[in-house]
Short mmCIF file of C-alpha atoms and ligand atoms in Angstrom, two decimals:
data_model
loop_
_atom_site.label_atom_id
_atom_site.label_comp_id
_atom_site.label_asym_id
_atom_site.label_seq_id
_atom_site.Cartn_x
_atom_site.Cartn_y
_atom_site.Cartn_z
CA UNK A 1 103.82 69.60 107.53
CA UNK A 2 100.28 68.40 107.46
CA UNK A 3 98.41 69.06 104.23
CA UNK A 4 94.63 68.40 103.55
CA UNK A 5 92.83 66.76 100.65
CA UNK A 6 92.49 70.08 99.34
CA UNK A 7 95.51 71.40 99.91
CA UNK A 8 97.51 68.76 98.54
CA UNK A 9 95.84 68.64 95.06
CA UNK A 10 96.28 72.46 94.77
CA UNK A 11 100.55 71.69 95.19
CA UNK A 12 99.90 68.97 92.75
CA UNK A 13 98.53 71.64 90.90
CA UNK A 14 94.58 70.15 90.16
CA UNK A 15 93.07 73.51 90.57
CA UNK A 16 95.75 75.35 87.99
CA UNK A 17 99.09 77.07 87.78
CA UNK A 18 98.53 80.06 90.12
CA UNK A 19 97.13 78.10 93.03
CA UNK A 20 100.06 75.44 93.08
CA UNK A 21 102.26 78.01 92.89
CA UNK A 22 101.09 79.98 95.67
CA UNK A 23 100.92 76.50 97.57
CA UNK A 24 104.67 76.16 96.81
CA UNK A 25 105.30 79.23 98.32
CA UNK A 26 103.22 78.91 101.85
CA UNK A 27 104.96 75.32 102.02
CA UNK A 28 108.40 76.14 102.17
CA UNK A 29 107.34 79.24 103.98
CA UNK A 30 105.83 76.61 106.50
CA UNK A 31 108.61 74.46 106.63
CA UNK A 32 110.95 77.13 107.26
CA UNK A 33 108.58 77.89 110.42
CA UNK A 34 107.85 74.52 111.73
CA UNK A 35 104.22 75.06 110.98
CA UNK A 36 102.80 71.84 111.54
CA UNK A 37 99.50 72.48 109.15
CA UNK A 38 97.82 75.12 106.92
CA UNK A 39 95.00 77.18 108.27
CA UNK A 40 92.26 79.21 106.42
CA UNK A 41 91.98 82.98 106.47
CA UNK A 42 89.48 85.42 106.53
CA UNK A 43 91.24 88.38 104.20
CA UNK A 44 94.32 89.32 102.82
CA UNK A 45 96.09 92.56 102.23
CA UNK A 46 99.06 92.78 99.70
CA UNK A 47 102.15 94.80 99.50
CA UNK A 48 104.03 95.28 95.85
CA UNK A 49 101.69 97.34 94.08
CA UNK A 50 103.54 100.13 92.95
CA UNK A 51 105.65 99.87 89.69
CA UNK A 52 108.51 101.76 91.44
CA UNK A 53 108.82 97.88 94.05
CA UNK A 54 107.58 95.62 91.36
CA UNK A 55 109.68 96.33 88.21
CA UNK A 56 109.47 94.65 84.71
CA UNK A 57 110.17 91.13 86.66
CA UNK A 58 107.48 92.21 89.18
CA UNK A 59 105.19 92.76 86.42
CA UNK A 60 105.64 89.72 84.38
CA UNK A 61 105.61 87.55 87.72
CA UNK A 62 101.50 88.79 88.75
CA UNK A 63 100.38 88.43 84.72
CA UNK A 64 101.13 84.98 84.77
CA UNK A 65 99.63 84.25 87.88
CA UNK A 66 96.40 86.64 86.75
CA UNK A 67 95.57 84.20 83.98
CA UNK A 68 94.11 81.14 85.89
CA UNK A 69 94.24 82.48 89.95
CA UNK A 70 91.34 83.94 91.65
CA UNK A 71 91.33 85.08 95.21
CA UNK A 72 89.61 82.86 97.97
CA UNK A 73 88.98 85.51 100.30
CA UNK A 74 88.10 89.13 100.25
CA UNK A 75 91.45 90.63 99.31
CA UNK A 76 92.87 93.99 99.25
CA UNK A 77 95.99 96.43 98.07
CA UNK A 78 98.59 98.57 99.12
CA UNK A 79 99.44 101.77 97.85
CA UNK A 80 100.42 102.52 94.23
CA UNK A 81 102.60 103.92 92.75
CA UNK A 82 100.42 107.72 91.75
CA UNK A 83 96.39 108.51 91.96
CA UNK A 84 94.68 106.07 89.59
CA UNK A 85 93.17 109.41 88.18
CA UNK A 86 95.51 112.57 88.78
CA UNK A 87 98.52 111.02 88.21
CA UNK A 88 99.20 113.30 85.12
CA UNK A 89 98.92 116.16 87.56
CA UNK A 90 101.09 114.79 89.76
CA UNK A 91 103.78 114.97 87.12
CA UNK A 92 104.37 110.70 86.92
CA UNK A 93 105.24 109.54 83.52
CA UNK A 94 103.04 107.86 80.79
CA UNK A 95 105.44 105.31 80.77
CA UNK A 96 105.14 104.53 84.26
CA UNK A 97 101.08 104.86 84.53
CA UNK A 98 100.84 102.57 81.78
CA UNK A 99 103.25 99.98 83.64
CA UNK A 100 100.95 100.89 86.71
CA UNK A 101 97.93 99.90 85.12
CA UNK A 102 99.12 96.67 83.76
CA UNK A 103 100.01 95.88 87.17
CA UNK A 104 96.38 96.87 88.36
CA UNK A 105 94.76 95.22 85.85
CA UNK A 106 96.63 91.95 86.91
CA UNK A 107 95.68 92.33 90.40
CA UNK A 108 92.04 92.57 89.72
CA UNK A 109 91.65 90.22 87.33
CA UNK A 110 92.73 87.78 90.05
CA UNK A 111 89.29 88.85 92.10
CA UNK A 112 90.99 91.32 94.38
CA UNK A 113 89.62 94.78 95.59
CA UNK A 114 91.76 98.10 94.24
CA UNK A 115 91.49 99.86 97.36
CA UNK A 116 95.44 100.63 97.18
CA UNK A 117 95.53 102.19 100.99
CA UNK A 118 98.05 101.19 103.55
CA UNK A 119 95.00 101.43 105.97
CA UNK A 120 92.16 98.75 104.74
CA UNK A 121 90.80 98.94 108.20
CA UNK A 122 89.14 101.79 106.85
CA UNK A 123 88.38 101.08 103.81
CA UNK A 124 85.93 97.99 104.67
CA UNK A 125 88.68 95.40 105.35
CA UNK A 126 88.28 95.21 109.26
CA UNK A 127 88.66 91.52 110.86
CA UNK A 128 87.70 91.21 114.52
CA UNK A 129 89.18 89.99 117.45
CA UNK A 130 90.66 86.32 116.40
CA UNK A 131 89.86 85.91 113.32
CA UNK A 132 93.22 84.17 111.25
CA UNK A 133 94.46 86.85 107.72
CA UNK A 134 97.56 87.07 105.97
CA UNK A 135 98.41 90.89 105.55
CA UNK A 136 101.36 92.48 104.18
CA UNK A 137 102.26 96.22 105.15
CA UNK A 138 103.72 96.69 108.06
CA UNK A 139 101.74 99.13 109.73
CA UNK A 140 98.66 97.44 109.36
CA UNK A 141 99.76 94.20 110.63
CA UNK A 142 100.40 95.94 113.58
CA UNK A 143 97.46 97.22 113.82
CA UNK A 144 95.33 94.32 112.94
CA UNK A 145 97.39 92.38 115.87
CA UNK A 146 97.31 95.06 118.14
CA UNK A 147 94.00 97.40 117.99
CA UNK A 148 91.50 94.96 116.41
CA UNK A 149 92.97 91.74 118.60
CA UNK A 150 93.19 89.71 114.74
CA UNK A 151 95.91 87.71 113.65
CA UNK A 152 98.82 87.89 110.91
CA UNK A 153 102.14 87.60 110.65
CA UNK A 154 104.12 90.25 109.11
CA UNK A 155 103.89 88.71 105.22
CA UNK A 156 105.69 90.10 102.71
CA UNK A 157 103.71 91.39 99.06
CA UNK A 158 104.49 86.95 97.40
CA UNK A 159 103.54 85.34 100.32
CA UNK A 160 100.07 87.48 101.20
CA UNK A 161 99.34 86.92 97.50
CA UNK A 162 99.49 83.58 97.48
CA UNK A 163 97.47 83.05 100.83
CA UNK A 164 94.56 84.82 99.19
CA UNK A 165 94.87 82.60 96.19
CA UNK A 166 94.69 79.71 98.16
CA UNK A 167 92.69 80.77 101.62
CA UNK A 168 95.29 79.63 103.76
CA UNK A 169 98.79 80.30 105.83
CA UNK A 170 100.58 78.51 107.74
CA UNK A 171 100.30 77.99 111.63
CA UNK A 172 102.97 79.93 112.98
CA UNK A 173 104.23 82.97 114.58
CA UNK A 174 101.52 85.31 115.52
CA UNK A 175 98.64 82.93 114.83
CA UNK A 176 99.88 81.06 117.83
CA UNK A 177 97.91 82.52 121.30
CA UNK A 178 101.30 81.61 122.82
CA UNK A 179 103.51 83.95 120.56
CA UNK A 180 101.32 87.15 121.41
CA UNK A 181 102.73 87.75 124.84
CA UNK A 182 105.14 90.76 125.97
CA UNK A 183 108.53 90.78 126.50
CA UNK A 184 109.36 94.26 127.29
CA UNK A 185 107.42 96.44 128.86
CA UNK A 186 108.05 100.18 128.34
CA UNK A 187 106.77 102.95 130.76
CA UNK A 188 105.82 105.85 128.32
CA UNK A 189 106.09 109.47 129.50
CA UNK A 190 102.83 111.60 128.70
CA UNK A 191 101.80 112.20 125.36
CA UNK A 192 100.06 114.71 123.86
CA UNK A 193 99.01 113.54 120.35
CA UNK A 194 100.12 111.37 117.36
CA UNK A 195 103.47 113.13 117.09
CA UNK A 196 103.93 111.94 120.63
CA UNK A 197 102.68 108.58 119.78
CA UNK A 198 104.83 108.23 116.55
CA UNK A 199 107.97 109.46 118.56
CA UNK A 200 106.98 106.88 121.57
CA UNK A 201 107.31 103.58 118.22
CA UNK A 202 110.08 104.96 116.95
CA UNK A 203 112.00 104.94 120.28
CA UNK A 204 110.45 101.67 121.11
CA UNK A 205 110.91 100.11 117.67
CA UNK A 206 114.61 100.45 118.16
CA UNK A 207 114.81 99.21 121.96
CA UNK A 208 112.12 96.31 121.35
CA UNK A 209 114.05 94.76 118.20
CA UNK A 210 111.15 92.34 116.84
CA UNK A 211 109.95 91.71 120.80
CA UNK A 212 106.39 92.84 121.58
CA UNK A 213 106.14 95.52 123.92
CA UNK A 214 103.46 96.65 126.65
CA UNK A 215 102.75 100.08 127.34
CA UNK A 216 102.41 101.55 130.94
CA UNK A 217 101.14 104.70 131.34
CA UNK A 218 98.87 105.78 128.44
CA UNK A 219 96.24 107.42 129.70
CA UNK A 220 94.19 107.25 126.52
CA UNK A 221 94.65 106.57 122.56
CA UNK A 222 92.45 107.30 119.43
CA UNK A 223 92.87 105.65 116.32
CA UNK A 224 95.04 108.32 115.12
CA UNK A 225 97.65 107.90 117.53
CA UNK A 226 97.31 103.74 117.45
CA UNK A 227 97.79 103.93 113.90
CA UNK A 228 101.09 106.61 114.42
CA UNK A 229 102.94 104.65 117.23
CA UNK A 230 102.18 100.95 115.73
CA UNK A 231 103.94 102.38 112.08
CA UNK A 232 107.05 104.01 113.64
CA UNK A 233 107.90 100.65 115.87
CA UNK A 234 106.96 98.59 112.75
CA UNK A 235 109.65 100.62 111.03
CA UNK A 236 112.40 101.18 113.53
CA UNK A 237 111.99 97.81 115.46
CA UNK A 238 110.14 95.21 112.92
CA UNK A 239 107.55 94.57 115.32
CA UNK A 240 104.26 93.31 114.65
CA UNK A 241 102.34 93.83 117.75
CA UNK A 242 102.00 95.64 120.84
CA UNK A 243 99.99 95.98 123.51
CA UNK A 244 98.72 98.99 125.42
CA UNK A 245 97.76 98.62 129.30
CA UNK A 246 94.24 98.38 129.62
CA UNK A 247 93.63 100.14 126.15
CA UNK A 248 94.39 97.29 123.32
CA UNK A 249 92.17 93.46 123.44
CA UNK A 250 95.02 91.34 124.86
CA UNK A 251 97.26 93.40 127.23
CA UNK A 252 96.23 90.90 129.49
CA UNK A 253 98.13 87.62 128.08
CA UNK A 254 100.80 86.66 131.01
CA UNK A 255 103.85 87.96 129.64
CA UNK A 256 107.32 85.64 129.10
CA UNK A 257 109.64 85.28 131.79
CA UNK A 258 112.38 87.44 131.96
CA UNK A 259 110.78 90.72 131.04
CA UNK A 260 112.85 93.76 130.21
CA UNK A 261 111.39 96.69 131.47
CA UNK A 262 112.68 100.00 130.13
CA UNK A 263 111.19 104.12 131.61
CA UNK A 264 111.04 106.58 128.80
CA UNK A 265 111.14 110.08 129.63
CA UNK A 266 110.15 113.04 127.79
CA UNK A 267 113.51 113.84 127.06
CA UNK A 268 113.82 110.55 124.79
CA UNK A 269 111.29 111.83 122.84
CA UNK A 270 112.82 115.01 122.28
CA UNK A 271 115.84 113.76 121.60
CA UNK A 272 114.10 111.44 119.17
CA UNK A 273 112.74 114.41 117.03
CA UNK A 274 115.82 116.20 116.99
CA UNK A 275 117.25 113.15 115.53
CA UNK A 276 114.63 112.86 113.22
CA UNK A 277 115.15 116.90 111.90
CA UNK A 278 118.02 117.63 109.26
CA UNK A 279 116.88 121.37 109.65
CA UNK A 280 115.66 121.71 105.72
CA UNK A 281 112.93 124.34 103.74
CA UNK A 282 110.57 121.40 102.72
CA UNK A 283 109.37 121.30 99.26
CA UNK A 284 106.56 119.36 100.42
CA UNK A 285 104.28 118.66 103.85
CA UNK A 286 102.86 115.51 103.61
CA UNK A 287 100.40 114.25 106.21
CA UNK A 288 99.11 111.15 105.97
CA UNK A 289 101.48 107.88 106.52
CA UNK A 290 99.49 105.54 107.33
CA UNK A 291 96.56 106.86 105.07
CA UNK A 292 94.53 109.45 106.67
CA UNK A 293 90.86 108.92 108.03
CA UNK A 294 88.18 111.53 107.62
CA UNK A 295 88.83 113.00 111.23
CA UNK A 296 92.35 113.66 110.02
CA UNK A 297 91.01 116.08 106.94
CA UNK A 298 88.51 117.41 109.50
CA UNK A 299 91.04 118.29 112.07
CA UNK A 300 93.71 119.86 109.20
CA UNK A 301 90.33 121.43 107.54
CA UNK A 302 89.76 123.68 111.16
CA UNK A 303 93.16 123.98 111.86
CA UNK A 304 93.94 126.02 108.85
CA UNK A 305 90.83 128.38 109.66
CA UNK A 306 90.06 129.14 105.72
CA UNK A 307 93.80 130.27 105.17
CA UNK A 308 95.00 129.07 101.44
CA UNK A 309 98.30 127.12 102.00
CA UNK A 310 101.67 128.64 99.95
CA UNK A 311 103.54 125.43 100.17
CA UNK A 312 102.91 122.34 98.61
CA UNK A 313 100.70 119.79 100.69
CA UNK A 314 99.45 116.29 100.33
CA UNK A 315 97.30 114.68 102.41
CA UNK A 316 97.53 111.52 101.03
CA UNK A 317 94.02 108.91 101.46
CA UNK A 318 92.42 106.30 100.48
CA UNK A 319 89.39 106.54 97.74
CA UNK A 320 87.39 105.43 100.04
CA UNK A 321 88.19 108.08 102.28
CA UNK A 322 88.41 110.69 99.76
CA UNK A 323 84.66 109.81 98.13
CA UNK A 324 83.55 110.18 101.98
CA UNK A 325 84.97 113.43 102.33
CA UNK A 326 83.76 114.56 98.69
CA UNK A 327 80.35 113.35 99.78
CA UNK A 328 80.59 115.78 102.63
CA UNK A 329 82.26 118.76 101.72
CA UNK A 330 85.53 118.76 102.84
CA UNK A 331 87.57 117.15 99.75
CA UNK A 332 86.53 120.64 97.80
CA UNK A 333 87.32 122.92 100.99
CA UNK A 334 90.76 121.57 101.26
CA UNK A 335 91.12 121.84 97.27
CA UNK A 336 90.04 125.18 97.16
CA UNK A 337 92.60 126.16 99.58
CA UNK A 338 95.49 124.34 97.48
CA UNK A 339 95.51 121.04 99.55
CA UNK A 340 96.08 118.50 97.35
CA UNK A 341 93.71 114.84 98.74
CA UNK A 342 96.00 112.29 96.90
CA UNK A 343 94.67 109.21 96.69
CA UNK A 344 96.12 105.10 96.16
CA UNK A 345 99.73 106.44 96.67
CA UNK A 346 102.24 108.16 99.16
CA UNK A 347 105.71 109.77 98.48
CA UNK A 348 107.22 106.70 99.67
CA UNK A 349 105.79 104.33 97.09
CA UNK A 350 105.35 107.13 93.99
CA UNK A 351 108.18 107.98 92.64
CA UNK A 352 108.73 111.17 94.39
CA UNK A 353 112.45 111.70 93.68
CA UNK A 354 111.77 111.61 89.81
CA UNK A 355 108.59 114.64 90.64
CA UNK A 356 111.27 116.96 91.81
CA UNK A 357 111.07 116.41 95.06
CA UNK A 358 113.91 116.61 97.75
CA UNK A 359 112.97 117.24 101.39
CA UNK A 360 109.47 116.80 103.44
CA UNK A 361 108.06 117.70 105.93
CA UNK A 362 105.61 115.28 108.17
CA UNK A 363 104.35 114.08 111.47
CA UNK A 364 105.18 110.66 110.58
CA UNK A 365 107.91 108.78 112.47
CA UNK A 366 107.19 105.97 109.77
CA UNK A 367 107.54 108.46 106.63
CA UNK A 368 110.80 110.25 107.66
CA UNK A 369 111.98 106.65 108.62
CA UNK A 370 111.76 105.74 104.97
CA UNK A 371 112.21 108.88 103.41
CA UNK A 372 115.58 108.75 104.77
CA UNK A 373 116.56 105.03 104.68
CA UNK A 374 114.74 104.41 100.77
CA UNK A 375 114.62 107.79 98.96
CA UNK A 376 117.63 109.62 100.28
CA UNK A 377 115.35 112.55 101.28
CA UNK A 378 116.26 115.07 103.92
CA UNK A 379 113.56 115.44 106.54
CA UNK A 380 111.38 117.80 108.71
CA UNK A 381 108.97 116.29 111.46
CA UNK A 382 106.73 118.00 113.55
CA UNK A 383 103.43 118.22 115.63
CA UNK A 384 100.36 118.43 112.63
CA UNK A 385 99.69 121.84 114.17
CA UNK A 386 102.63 123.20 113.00
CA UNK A 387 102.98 121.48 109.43
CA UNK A 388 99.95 123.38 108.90
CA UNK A 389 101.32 126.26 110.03
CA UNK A 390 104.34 126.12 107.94
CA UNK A 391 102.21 125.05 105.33
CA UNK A 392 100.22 128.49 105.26
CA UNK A 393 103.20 130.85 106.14
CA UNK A 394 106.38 128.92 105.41
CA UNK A 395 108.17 128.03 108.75
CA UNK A 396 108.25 126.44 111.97
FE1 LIG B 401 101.22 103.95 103.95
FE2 LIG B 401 103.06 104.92 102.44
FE3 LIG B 401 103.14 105.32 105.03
S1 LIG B 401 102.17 102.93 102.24
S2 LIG B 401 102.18 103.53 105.90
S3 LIG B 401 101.58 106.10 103.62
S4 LIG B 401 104.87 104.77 103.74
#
């Protein structure tokens, strides 16, 4: 594999410990790709935030790379593991918000932004059409490949770290123009909303196993639903990209030979959510995996027409997000009707099991994915229209 000037002196380890170690790490990476050279990126996004994934080892790993490494591009996190500043009212342990914090305080002393949202599209990490990043989280590498036409392969919380450190990746995989074509191409039945759209990736996930897929016969798709179906296929199927016919910036690549081409039906979508129900009382509705955007809190906001909720609900956002909607209103509107607007976590990365909780309800194909698979929780999914309905009078 081809390294530069540069590159080589930071393996030799010229510009300190943290960058040759990160150059370690994106070398054998590389090698175990074929990569033939590094290239630079334009941001990073990194998974392995919350204490509840890291652990002690976790911990002591990103302090000893804090001391002397400093990101080379603008670089952001993934969820943590409670609100940075209602985490006691969330019930999480001193013990653990103290471990939290360490791991924070690591992080930023390495030059890297605390936005800790699973969406840093909207939280002022948004790369355009081509431009090279190393992102972890899976749902927003695909959305970054998919919706905003930029490049990453699916990185894991090391290897996204040590690409900001050093400003490169390796040239492989989904970097490659060549790589980003379809191989199956699935005819989707209508869909109504992101419900539809998260049962529509979770189907697909599972029939696409790692292939890219094109979409026929999507009329339309906001950001809500792109966001929905590209988390449930990165869940169910590991992919990384898709493409939507005449919707997403390169449908258009001439697809591999051999195609397979698959018609879903209504009917797999049903049976998809049956699947997906185990038929529980939730003790909480959660809406918001990936993070929310403002239009989300605006659209649960109206739908509950000024009626307090008698369940527990999160909506769980970014603080980016969240100081928006404070700035406008609707943060203390959905407060004062016992909404809680959790911020920097989710139930999948907090440790919800520990806070009492046992089943939840969601319109996320992605959270009832690993709900199930991860915290052993049983599961409720439906349409956002009716979580807020069973939110305010306890069924649906
Ligand atoms: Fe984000 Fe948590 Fe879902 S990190 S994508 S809200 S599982």
């Amino acid at each position: 594999m081809y390294l530069s000037r540069e590159e080589e002196k930071m393996l030799n380890g010229e510009f300190g410990y943290a960058k040759q170690v990160a150059m370690e790490i994106l070398v054998a990476l590389g090698e175990i790709y074929n990569a033939e050279k590094m290239i630079p990126i334009k941001s990073a996004q990194i998974s392995g935030v919350s204490y509840k994934n890291l652990g002690e080892a976790g911990i002591e790993w990103i302090e000893e790379l804090s001391r002397d490494g400093r990101v080379e591009v603008h670089t952001t996190l993934n969820p943590a593991g409670m609100d940075m500043e209602r985490w006691e009212e969330m019930g999480i342990s001193r013990d653990f918000a103290e471990k939290q914090f360490r791991i924070i305080r690591a992080y930023t002393r390495m030059g890297i932004q605390p936005t800790f949202t699973c969406t840093p599209y909207l939280a002022g990490n948004k790369p355009t059409l081509g431009d090279h990043i190393a992102w972890s989280e899976s749902s927003a590498v695909v959305y970054a490949n998919s919706v905003l036409g930029a490049r990453t392969n699916r990185e894991g919380g090391p290897s996204a770290l040590a690409s900001a450190l050093t400003g490169r990746t390796p040239y492989y995989g989904l970097h490659i123009s060549e790589n980003r074509v379809y191989a199956v191409k699935i005819d989707a039945p209508e869909l109504d909303d992101e419900y539809d759209f998260a049962l529509l990736g979770y189907v697909s996930g599972r029939l696409s196993k790692g292939r890219i897929p094109l979409f026929t016969g999507v009329e339309s798709a906001n950001q809500i639903e792109l966001k929905a179906l590209g988390a449930a296929l990165a869940s169910t199927g590991g992919v990384a990209m898709f493409h939507i016919e005449r919707l997403t910036p390169e449908y258009m690549l001439p697809p591999i030979d051999n195609v397979e081409e698959i018609d879903l039906g209504k009917e797999d979508l049903k049976n998809a959510a049956e699947e997906l129900n185990d038929g529980v009382e939730p003790d909480l509705i959660f809406i918001g995996c990936p993070h929310a955007s403002l239009e989300e809190l605006i659209i649960v906001l109206e739908r509950l027409k000024g009626r307090a909720v008698k369940k527990k609900t999160w909506i769980c956002v970014s603080r980016t997000i969240k100081d928006l909607s404070v700035r406008l209103g609707i943060f203390q509107k959905l407060e004062e009707l016992g909404v809680k607007v959790i911020c920097d976590t989710c139930p999948i990365v907090a440790p919800i099991v520990d806070l009492g909780v046992r089943s939840i309800a969601t319109n996320s194909a992605k959270c009832v994915w690993y709900s199930r698979n991860l915290n052993n929780l049983k599961i409720k999914i439906g349409r956002l229209t009716d979580l807020v309905e069973e939110a305010t009078r306890g069924c649906f």
